[in-house]
Amino acid sequence: MSFTELDHHYMARAIELAHQGRFTTAPNPNVGSVIVRDGQIVGEGFHRQAGGPHAEVFALRQAEHLALGATCYVTLEPCSHYGRTGPCALALVNAGVKKVIVAMLDPNPLVAGRGIELLKDAGIEVAVGLLEQQARALNPGFLSRMERRKPYVRLKLASSLDGRIALSNGKSQWISSVESRSDVQLMRAQAHAILSTATTVLADNARLTVRADALAISFLEDGSLRQPIRVILDRRCKLTGQELLFSQNGPIVLVHAKAYTPAFEHPQVRFIALDADDSGLNLNELMAVLAKEQINDLWVEAGAVLAGSLWQAGLVDELIVYQAPVLLGDKAKAMLQLPDYTELAQAQPFVWTSVQTLGPDLKLIARLEPCLPE
């Protein structure tokens, strides 16, 4: 399908708008919309939080009567079903827009082409596929949950230059810099959920919450900060409910083995029992359960054991390493616990996608994609 330079410009603006919802929309996707009439933008909007109006509705409100005969650019197919809000496709029909340009179809089975069909049935011209890859990049977690039935997993590690995360005595505060730790808070704030373990919680007295001081992040409409869901693997039910973790606002999911019973109740905590063996909880089952819980993406902050287990299970989608310019030596603790490979071909390949400096540190991002031969 042929799109003009102006079409690209307006869709790029819609993608820019969608990005503004990244701190608040979970479990919904980030979506942006632009309405154009006679070569002028007359309405803009983005989805701000679940349960609130969608991007198209905000854009239509701004455009008012100028939406009649206009073109709507939207990063995700307009919804066609009644949820907590009405169908956006119907709102566009009622507003009298002439054309709708969509970056990508919605993989949600409640929509999945029905929004496009509703628009076409009303006589509206529809074009799909403009800047689709850029639109997909807005919502890796939502797309992963819909298309793969698992959350998108980002594994975060803070390491020395020689790939160590702690001294042999366990001390690790602080390998990374203040700048890196601030960036971690920013990444946490964008995550739908944080995955960690009871071992990490007990060792660090961890809260695993977002501390918004000096961070440029968006708040919910009531002025509160959306805290990621904290998913804690506590196979043997070691946590007591008295840890600092439980004194912080925000939902918690405690995952334990079926053979164990939690010794406490807490108003913010949901308990989930999974199959387990000597090696730990069934991580593939965990991902399927979390997807059913509508969790889009996981930001993993844990030790070498869980990091290695996720890696070996092929569940890590993105590796994020904050690397400090120090050397800790071969007796220090490794980043991941992995098997003793005997062939280089056994090591899982990945592709670096980003390298940036944060103070004295490097932030390295890699995706687990096949390395194509030259």
PDB file of C-alpha atoms in Angstrom, residues 229-355:
ATOM      1  CA  ILE A 229       3.181  -5.655  40.241  1.00  0.00           C
ATOM      2  CA  ARG A 230       5.862  -7.389  42.320  1.00  0.00           C
ATOM      3  CA  VAL A 231       6.043 -11.078  41.467  1.00  0.00           C
ATOM      4  CA  ILE A 232       8.152 -12.934  44.032  1.00  0.00           C
ATOM      5  CA  LEU A 233       9.194 -16.563  43.674  1.00  0.00           C
ATOM      6  CA  ASP A 234       9.039 -18.057  47.181  1.00  0.00           C
ATOM      7  CA  ARG A 235       9.081 -21.776  46.502  1.00  0.00           C
ATOM      8  CA  ARG A 236       9.339 -22.885  50.147  1.00  0.00           C
ATOM      9  CA  CYS A 237       7.264 -20.015  51.621  1.00  0.00           C
ATOM     10  CA  LYS A 238      10.191 -18.390  53.466  1.00  0.00           C
ATOM     11  CA  LEU A 239       8.678 -14.919  53.583  1.00  0.00           C
ATOM     12  CA  THR A 240       6.721 -14.015  56.726  1.00  0.00           C
ATOM     13  CA  GLY A 241       4.800 -10.931  55.657  1.00  0.00           C
ATOM     14  CA  GLN A 242       6.896  -8.754  57.992  1.00  0.00           C
ATOM     15  CA  GLU A 243       9.549  -7.850  55.421  1.00  0.00           C
ATOM     16  CA  LEU A 244       9.878  -4.288  54.124  1.00  0.00           C
ATOM     17  CA  LEU A 245       8.473  -5.527  50.810  1.00  0.00           C
ATOM     18  CA  PHE A 246       4.996  -5.769  52.355  1.00  0.00           C
ATOM     19  CA  SER A 247       4.997  -2.285  53.882  1.00  0.00           C
ATOM     20  CA  GLN A 248       5.007  -0.619  50.457  1.00  0.00           C
ATOM     21  CA  ASN A 249       1.875   0.158  48.454  1.00  0.00           C
ATOM     22  CA  GLY A 250       1.216  -1.910  45.355  1.00  0.00           C
ATOM     23  CA  PRO A 251       0.078  -5.403  44.417  1.00  0.00           C
ATOM     24  CA  ILE A 252       2.257  -8.444  45.156  1.00  0.00           C
ATOM     25  CA  VAL A 253       2.055 -11.944  43.699  1.00  0.00           C
ATOM     26  CA  LEU A 254       3.804 -14.616  45.761  1.00  0.00           C
ATOM     27  CA  VAL A 255       4.480 -17.790  43.798  1.00  0.00           C
ATOM     28  CA  HIS A 256       5.172 -20.949  45.797  1.00  0.00           C
ATOM     29  CA  ALA A 257       5.406 -24.685  45.248  1.00  0.00           C
ATOM     30  CA  LYS A 258       2.212 -26.694  45.662  1.00  0.00           C
ATOM     31  CA  ALA A 259       3.881 -28.715  48.420  1.00  0.00           C
ATOM     32  CA  TYR A 260       4.116 -25.634  50.680  1.00  0.00           C
ATOM     33  CA  THR A 261       1.466 -23.456  52.334  1.00  0.00           C
ATOM     34  CA  PRO A 262       1.909 -19.734  53.053  1.00  0.00           C
ATOM     35  CA  ALA A 263       1.941 -18.896  56.757  1.00  0.00           C
ATOM     36  CA  PHE A 264       0.305 -15.469  56.454  1.00  0.00           C
ATOM     37  CA  GLU A 265      -2.309 -13.403  54.647  1.00  0.00           C
ATOM     38  CA  HIS A 266      -1.960  -9.852  53.404  1.00  0.00           C
ATOM     39  CA  PRO A 267      -4.484  -7.547  51.688  1.00  0.00           C
ATOM     40  CA  GLN A 268      -2.060  -6.700  48.850  1.00  0.00           C
ATOM     41  CA  VAL A 269      -0.869 -10.260  48.232  1.00  0.00           C
ATOM     42  CA  ARG A 270      -2.141 -12.929  45.873  1.00  0.00           C
ATOM     43  CA  PHE A 271      -0.711 -16.429  46.298  1.00  0.00           C
ATOM     44  CA  ILE A 272      -0.187 -18.701  43.296  1.00  0.00           C
ATOM     45  CA  ALA A 273       0.872 -22.344  43.642  1.00  0.00           C
ATOM     46  CA  LEU A 274       2.884 -23.983  40.854  1.00  0.00           C
ATOM     47  CA  ASP A 275       4.501 -27.299  40.127  1.00  0.00           C
ATOM     48  CA  ALA A 276       8.116 -27.577  41.252  1.00  0.00           C
ATOM     49  CA  ASP A 277      10.985 -30.018  41.422  1.00  0.00           C
ATOM     50  CA  ASP A 278      14.463 -29.973  42.948  1.00  0.00           C
ATOM     51  CA  SER A 279      15.612 -27.405  40.376  1.00  0.00           C
ATOM     52  CA  GLY A 280      12.858 -24.960  41.292  1.00  0.00           C
ATOM     53  CA  LEU A 281       9.449 -23.765  40.155  1.00  0.00           C
ATOM     54  CA  ASN A 282       8.224 -24.548  36.662  1.00  0.00           C
ATOM     55  CA  LEU A 283       9.152 -21.322  34.883  1.00  0.00           C
ATOM     56  CA  ASN A 284       7.267 -22.101  31.674  1.00  0.00           C
ATOM     57  CA  GLU A 285       4.139 -22.651  33.729  1.00  0.00           C
ATOM     58  CA  LEU A 286       4.856 -19.387  35.536  1.00  0.00           C
ATOM     59  CA  MET A 287       4.941 -17.458  32.254  1.00  0.00           C
ATOM     60  CA  ALA A 288       1.659 -18.974  31.105  1.00  0.00           C
ATOM     61  CA  VAL A 289       0.006 -18.124  34.429  1.00  0.00           C
ATOM     62  CA  LEU A 290       1.292 -14.546  34.403  1.00  0.00           C
ATOM     63  CA  ALA A 291       0.002 -14.081  30.845  1.00  0.00           C
ATOM     64  CA  LYS A 292      -3.432 -15.220  32.025  1.00  0.00           C
ATOM     65  CA  GLU A 293      -3.097 -12.664  34.819  1.00  0.00           C
ATOM     66  CA  GLN A 294      -2.779 -10.064  31.987  1.00  0.00           C
ATOM     67  CA  ILE A 295       0.840  -9.242  32.805  1.00  0.00           C
ATOM     68  CA  ASN A 296       2.486  -7.894  29.667  1.00  0.00           C
ATOM     69  CA  ASP A 297       6.131  -7.689  30.611  1.00  0.00           C
ATOM     70  CA  LEU A 298       8.540  -8.619  33.386  1.00  0.00           C
ATOM     71  CA  TRP A 299      11.553  -6.673  34.603  1.00  0.00           C
ATOM     72  CA  VAL A 300      13.720  -9.291  36.319  1.00  0.00           C
ATOM     73  CA  GLU A 301      15.914  -8.303  39.264  1.00  0.00           C
ATOM     74  CA  ALA A 302      17.312 -11.426  40.871  1.00  0.00           C
ATOM     75  CA  GLY A 303      20.448 -13.412  41.519  1.00  0.00           C
ATOM     76  CA  ALA A 304      22.499 -15.663  39.288  1.00  0.00           C
ATOM     77  CA  VAL A 305      20.343 -18.766  39.912  1.00  0.00           C
ATOM     78  CA  LEU A 306      17.032 -17.390  38.599  1.00  0.00           C
ATOM     79  CA  ALA A 307      18.842 -15.427  35.873  1.00  0.00           C
ATOM     80  CA  GLY A 308      20.542 -18.607  34.673  1.00  0.00           C
ATOM     81  CA  SER A 309      17.344 -20.658  34.888  1.00  0.00           C
ATOM     82  CA  LEU A 310      15.383 -18.139  32.805  1.00  0.00           C
ATOM     83  CA  TRP A 311      18.206 -17.999  30.279  1.00  0.00           C
ATOM     84  CA  GLN A 312      18.481 -21.776  29.959  1.00  0.00           C
ATOM     85  CA  ALA A 313      14.711 -22.101  29.594  1.00  0.00           C
ATOM     86  CA  GLY A 314      14.808 -19.683  26.645  1.00  0.00           C
ATOM     87  CA  LEU A 315      12.497 -17.248  28.420  1.00  0.00           C
ATOM     88  CA  VAL A 316      14.678 -14.127  28.311  1.00  0.00           C
ATOM     89  CA  ASP A 317      13.740 -11.754  25.494  1.00  0.00           C
ATOM     90  CA  GLU A 318      16.089  -8.916  26.337  1.00  0.00           C
ATOM     91  CA  LEU A 319      19.260  -8.692  28.404  1.00  0.00           C
ATOM     92  CA  ILE A 320      20.076  -5.353  30.044  1.00  0.00           C
ATOM     93  CA  VAL A 321      23.490  -5.022  31.668  1.00  0.00           C
ATOM     94  CA  TYR A 322      24.723  -2.025  33.642  1.00  0.00           C
ATOM     95  CA  GLN A 323      28.480  -2.525  33.457  1.00  0.00           C
ATOM     96  CA  ALA A 324      30.817  -0.677  35.815  1.00  0.00           C
ATOM     97  CA  PRO A 325      34.484   0.002  34.963  1.00  0.00           C
ATOM     98  CA  VAL A 326      35.854  -2.173  37.774  1.00  0.00           C
ATOM     99  CA  LEU A 327      37.346  -5.668  37.954  1.00  0.00           C
ATOM    100  CA  LEU A 328      36.263  -8.021  40.753  1.00  0.00           C
ATOM    101  CA  GLY A 329      38.320 -11.098  39.876  1.00  0.00           C
ATOM    102  CA  ASP A 330      37.604 -14.739  39.157  1.00  0.00           C
ATOM    103  CA  LYS A 331      36.544 -15.533  42.750  1.00  0.00           C
ATOM    104  CA  ALA A 332      33.658 -13.054  42.561  1.00  0.00           C
ATOM    105  CA  LYS A 333      30.128 -14.216  41.739  1.00  0.00           C
ATOM    106  CA  ALA A 334      29.185 -14.679  38.095  1.00  0.00           C
ATOM    107  CA  MET A 335      26.263 -12.937  36.382  1.00  0.00           C
ATOM    108  CA  LEU A 336      24.349 -16.146  35.646  1.00  0.00           C
ATOM    109  CA  GLN A 337      24.602 -19.756  36.739  1.00  0.00           C
ATOM    110  CA  LEU A 338      24.893 -21.676  33.480  1.00  0.00           C
ATOM    111  CA  PRO A 339      25.948 -25.236  32.647  1.00  0.00           C
ATOM    112  CA  ASP A 340      29.523 -26.050  31.737  1.00  0.00           C
ATOM    113  CA  TYR A 341      29.337 -25.791  27.951  1.00  0.00           C
ATOM    114  CA  THR A 342      31.755 -27.955  25.978  1.00  0.00           C
ATOM    115  CA  GLU A 343      31.091 -26.389  22.564  1.00  0.00           C
ATOM    116  CA  LEU A 344      30.692 -22.737  21.602  1.00  0.00           C
ATOM    117  CA  ALA A 345      27.657 -23.723  19.540  1.00  0.00           C
ATOM    118  CA  GLN A 346      25.830 -24.490  22.810  1.00  0.00           C
ATOM    119  CA  ALA A 347      25.952 -20.842  23.853  1.00  0.00           C
ATOM    120  CA  GLN A 348      22.817 -18.921  22.932  1.00  0.00           C
ATOM    121  CA  PRO A 349      23.560 -16.078  20.479  1.00  0.00           C
ATOM    122  CA  PHE A 350      22.216 -12.579  20.913  1.00  0.00           C
ATOM    123  CA  VAL A 351      22.410  -9.233  19.137  1.00  0.00           C
ATOM    124  CA  TRP A 352      23.445  -5.954  20.740  1.00  0.00           C
ATOM    125  CA  THR A 353      20.747  -3.352  20.119  1.00  0.00           C
ATOM    126  CA  SER A 354      21.921  -0.448  22.266  1.00  0.00           C
ATOM    127  CA  VAL A 355      25.069   0.782  23.984  1.00  0.00           C
TER     128      VAL A 355
END
